[in-house]
């Protein structure tokens, strides 16, 4: 299926400001399993409902993240890519932290704010809103 996934780009400073403004945590639930056995998984989620970013054509759009939206953050110092779910990202001191898996609570990823080189947002079946030109 063409057009099912897309990458969006956001400046690290802009992303950090957005996370700072949405530090309120909301508990979310995931039901995992098959009928008749389900295991409720709880995790903290941020309150970012949309984020200003650039699409593949360099156009500014608002991306509306869902529970499958992921971040790929590249480290300045090592060039490693740190991956985490978008809705689980928070500040912890001078680090950005988030979950790599909602099924395994210990799979927390983190990166120092000063070590962030670039941020790519990976979205399946993305929903976007146009940015009003003023």
Tab-separated table of C-alpha atoms in Angstrom:
chain	number	residue	atom	x	y	z
A	1	UNK	CA	0.000	0.000	0.000
A	2	UNK	CA	1.507	3.274	-1.057
A	3	UNK	CA	1.134	6.253	1.235
A	4	UNK	CA	0.614	4.281	4.449
A	5	UNK	CA	3.731	5.537	6.212
A	6	UNK	CA	5.514	8.859	6.223
A	7	UNK	CA	8.422	10.596	7.888
A	8	UNK	CA	8.132	14.115	9.273
A	9	UNK	CA	10.943	16.340	10.441
A	10	UNK	CA	11.023	18.664	13.424
A	11	UNK	CA	13.774	20.937	14.721
A	12	UNK	CA	15.088	19.677	18.074
A	13	UNK	CA	14.550	23.058	19.793
A	14	UNK	CA	10.944	23.235	18.569
A	15	UNK	CA	10.263	19.686	19.730
A	16	UNK	CA	11.781	20.345	23.157
A	17	UNK	CA	9.526	23.416	23.574
A	18	UNK	CA	6.455	21.357	22.632
A	19	UNK	CA	7.289	18.603	25.123
A	20	UNK	CA	7.954	21.205	27.829
A	21	UNK	CA	4.497	22.677	27.274
A	22	UNK	CA	2.840	19.245	27.516
A	23	UNK	CA	4.462	17.588	30.532
A	24	UNK	CA	1.137	16.701	32.130
A	25	UNK	CA	0.941	12.924	32.303
A	26	UNK	CA	-2.178	10.981	31.463
A	27	UNK	CA	-2.428	7.279	32.219
A	28	UNK	CA	-3.263	5.226	29.137
A	29	UNK	CA	-4.238	1.591	28.820
A	30	UNK	CA	-3.337	-0.990	26.222
A	31	UNK	CA	-5.211	-4.269	26.130
A	32	UNK	CA	-2.875	-6.982	24.949
A	33	UNK	CA	-3.738	-10.586	24.265
A	34	UNK	CA	-6.330	-12.743	22.618
A	35	UNK	CA	-9.883	-13.558	23.591
A	36	UNK	CA	-10.676	-14.487	26.354
A	37	UNK	CA	-7.452	-13.407	28.102
A	38	UNK	CA	-6.421	-9.751	28.002
A	39	UNK	CA	-3.658	-8.108	30.007
A	40	UNK	CA	-4.091	-4.411	30.737
A	41	UNK	CA	-0.858	-2.505	30.233
A	42	UNK	CA	-0.628	0.963	31.817
A	43	UNK	CA	1.764	3.682	30.787
A	44	UNK	CA	2.098	7.443	31.122
A	45	UNK	CA	1.308	9.480	28.025
A	46	UNK	CA	1.982	13.121	27.215
A	47	UNK	CA	-0.728	15.503	26.021
A	48	UNK	CA	0.683	16.518	22.648
A	49	UNK	CA	-2.319	16.535	20.299
A	50	UNK	CA	-0.525	17.927	17.259
A	51	UNK	CA	2.985	19.034	16.386
A	52	UNK	CA	4.329	21.435	13.805
A	53	UNK	CA	6.783	19.665	11.506
A	54	UNK	CA	7.928	19.462	7.888
A	55	UNK	CA	6.801	16.828	5.404
A	56	UNK	CA	8.989	15.217	2.727
A	57	UNK	CA	8.478	18.257	0.472
A	58	UNK	CA	9.659	20.663	3.167
A	59	UNK	CA	6.149	22.037	3.716
A	60	UNK	CA	5.053	22.898	7.259
A	61	UNK	CA	2.131	20.778	8.480
A	62	UNK	CA	0.607	19.853	11.802
A	63	UNK	CA	0.947	16.128	12.414
A	64	UNK	CA	-1.695	14.579	14.646
A	65	UNK	CA	0.134	11.726	16.375
A	66	UNK	CA	-1.542	8.467	17.329
A	67	UNK	CA	-0.414	5.602	19.542
A	68	UNK	CA	1.719	4.122	16.729
A	69	UNK	CA	3.653	7.317	16.005
A	70	UNK	CA	7.351	6.920	16.791
A	71	UNK	CA	10.378	9.159	17.151
A	72	UNK	CA	13.808	8.480	15.748
A	73	UNK	CA	16.292	10.765	17.487
A	74	UNK	CA	19.877	10.863	16.234
A	75	UNK	CA	22.679	11.448	18.740
A	76	UNK	CA	25.266	14.142	17.914
A	77	UNK	CA	28.070	12.307	19.693
A	78	UNK	CA	27.557	8.715	18.528
A	79	UNK	CA	25.201	9.050	15.524
A	80	UNK	CA	23.136	6.262	17.140
A	81	UNK	CA	19.380	6.438	16.604
A	82	UNK	CA	17.230	6.340	19.743
A	83	UNK	CA	13.675	5.166	19.040
A	84	UNK	CA	10.647	5.709	21.270
A	85	UNK	CA	6.885	6.055	21.048
A	86	UNK	CA	5.838	9.675	20.540
A	87	UNK	CA	3.118	9.719	23.206
A	88	UNK	CA	5.485	8.419	25.921
A	89	UNK	CA	8.104	11.199	25.647
A	90	UNK	CA	8.819	13.364	28.723
A	91	UNK	CA	11.658	15.366	30.275
A	92	UNK	CA	13.543	13.652	33.076
A	93	UNK	CA	16.072	16.209	34.288
A	94	UNK	CA	18.256	17.111	31.311
A	95	UNK	CA	17.154	14.066	29.290
A	96	UNK	CA	14.333	13.225	26.955
A	97	UNK	CA	12.932	9.804	27.897
A	98	UNK	CA	10.332	7.541	26.340
A	99	UNK	CA	9.233	3.947	25.967
A	100	UNK	CA	10.500	1.714	23.184
A	101	UNK	CA	7.841	-0.871	24.040
A	102	UNK	CA	4.555	-0.613	25.870
A	103	UNK	CA	4.572	-4.355	26.549
A	104	UNK	CA	7.886	-4.358	28.396
A	105	UNK	CA	7.891	-1.416	30.859
A	106	UNK	CA	11.667	-1.568	31.354
A	107	UNK	CA	12.386	-0.700	27.725
A	108	UNK	CA	12.872	2.999	28.434
A	109	UNK	CA	15.108	4.983	26.094
A	110	UNK	CA	16.734	8.310	26.875
A	111	UNK	CA	18.971	10.914	25.309
A	112	UNK	CA	20.558	14.076	26.705
A	113	UNK	CA	18.877	17.197	25.336
A	114	UNK	CA	22.268	18.649	24.395
A	115	UNK	CA	23.101	15.479	22.407
A	116	UNK	CA	20.090	15.617	20.066
A	117	UNK	CA	21.205	16.126	16.463
A	118	UNK	CA	17.960	15.482	14.579
A	119	UNK	CA	14.426	14.206	15.130
A	120	UNK	CA	12.356	12.268	12.619
A	121	UNK	CA	8.739	11.422	13.402
A	122	UNK	CA	7.567	8.179	11.802
A	123	UNK	CA	3.803	7.914	11.324
A	124	UNK	CA	1.683	5.075	9.958
A	125	UNK	CA	-1.463	6.273	8.203
A	126	UNK	CA	-0.617	9.885	9.149
A	127	UNK	CA	-3.254	12.520	9.786
A	128	UNK	CA	-2.185	16.094	9.148
A	129	UNK	CA	-3.649	19.589	9.205
A	130	UNK	CA	-2.578	22.432	6.965
A	131	UNK	CA	-0.750	25.345	8.542
A	132	UNK	CA	-2.714	28.539	7.965
A	133	UNK	CA	-0.661	31.019	5.979
A	134	UNK	CA	-0.770	34.477	7.540
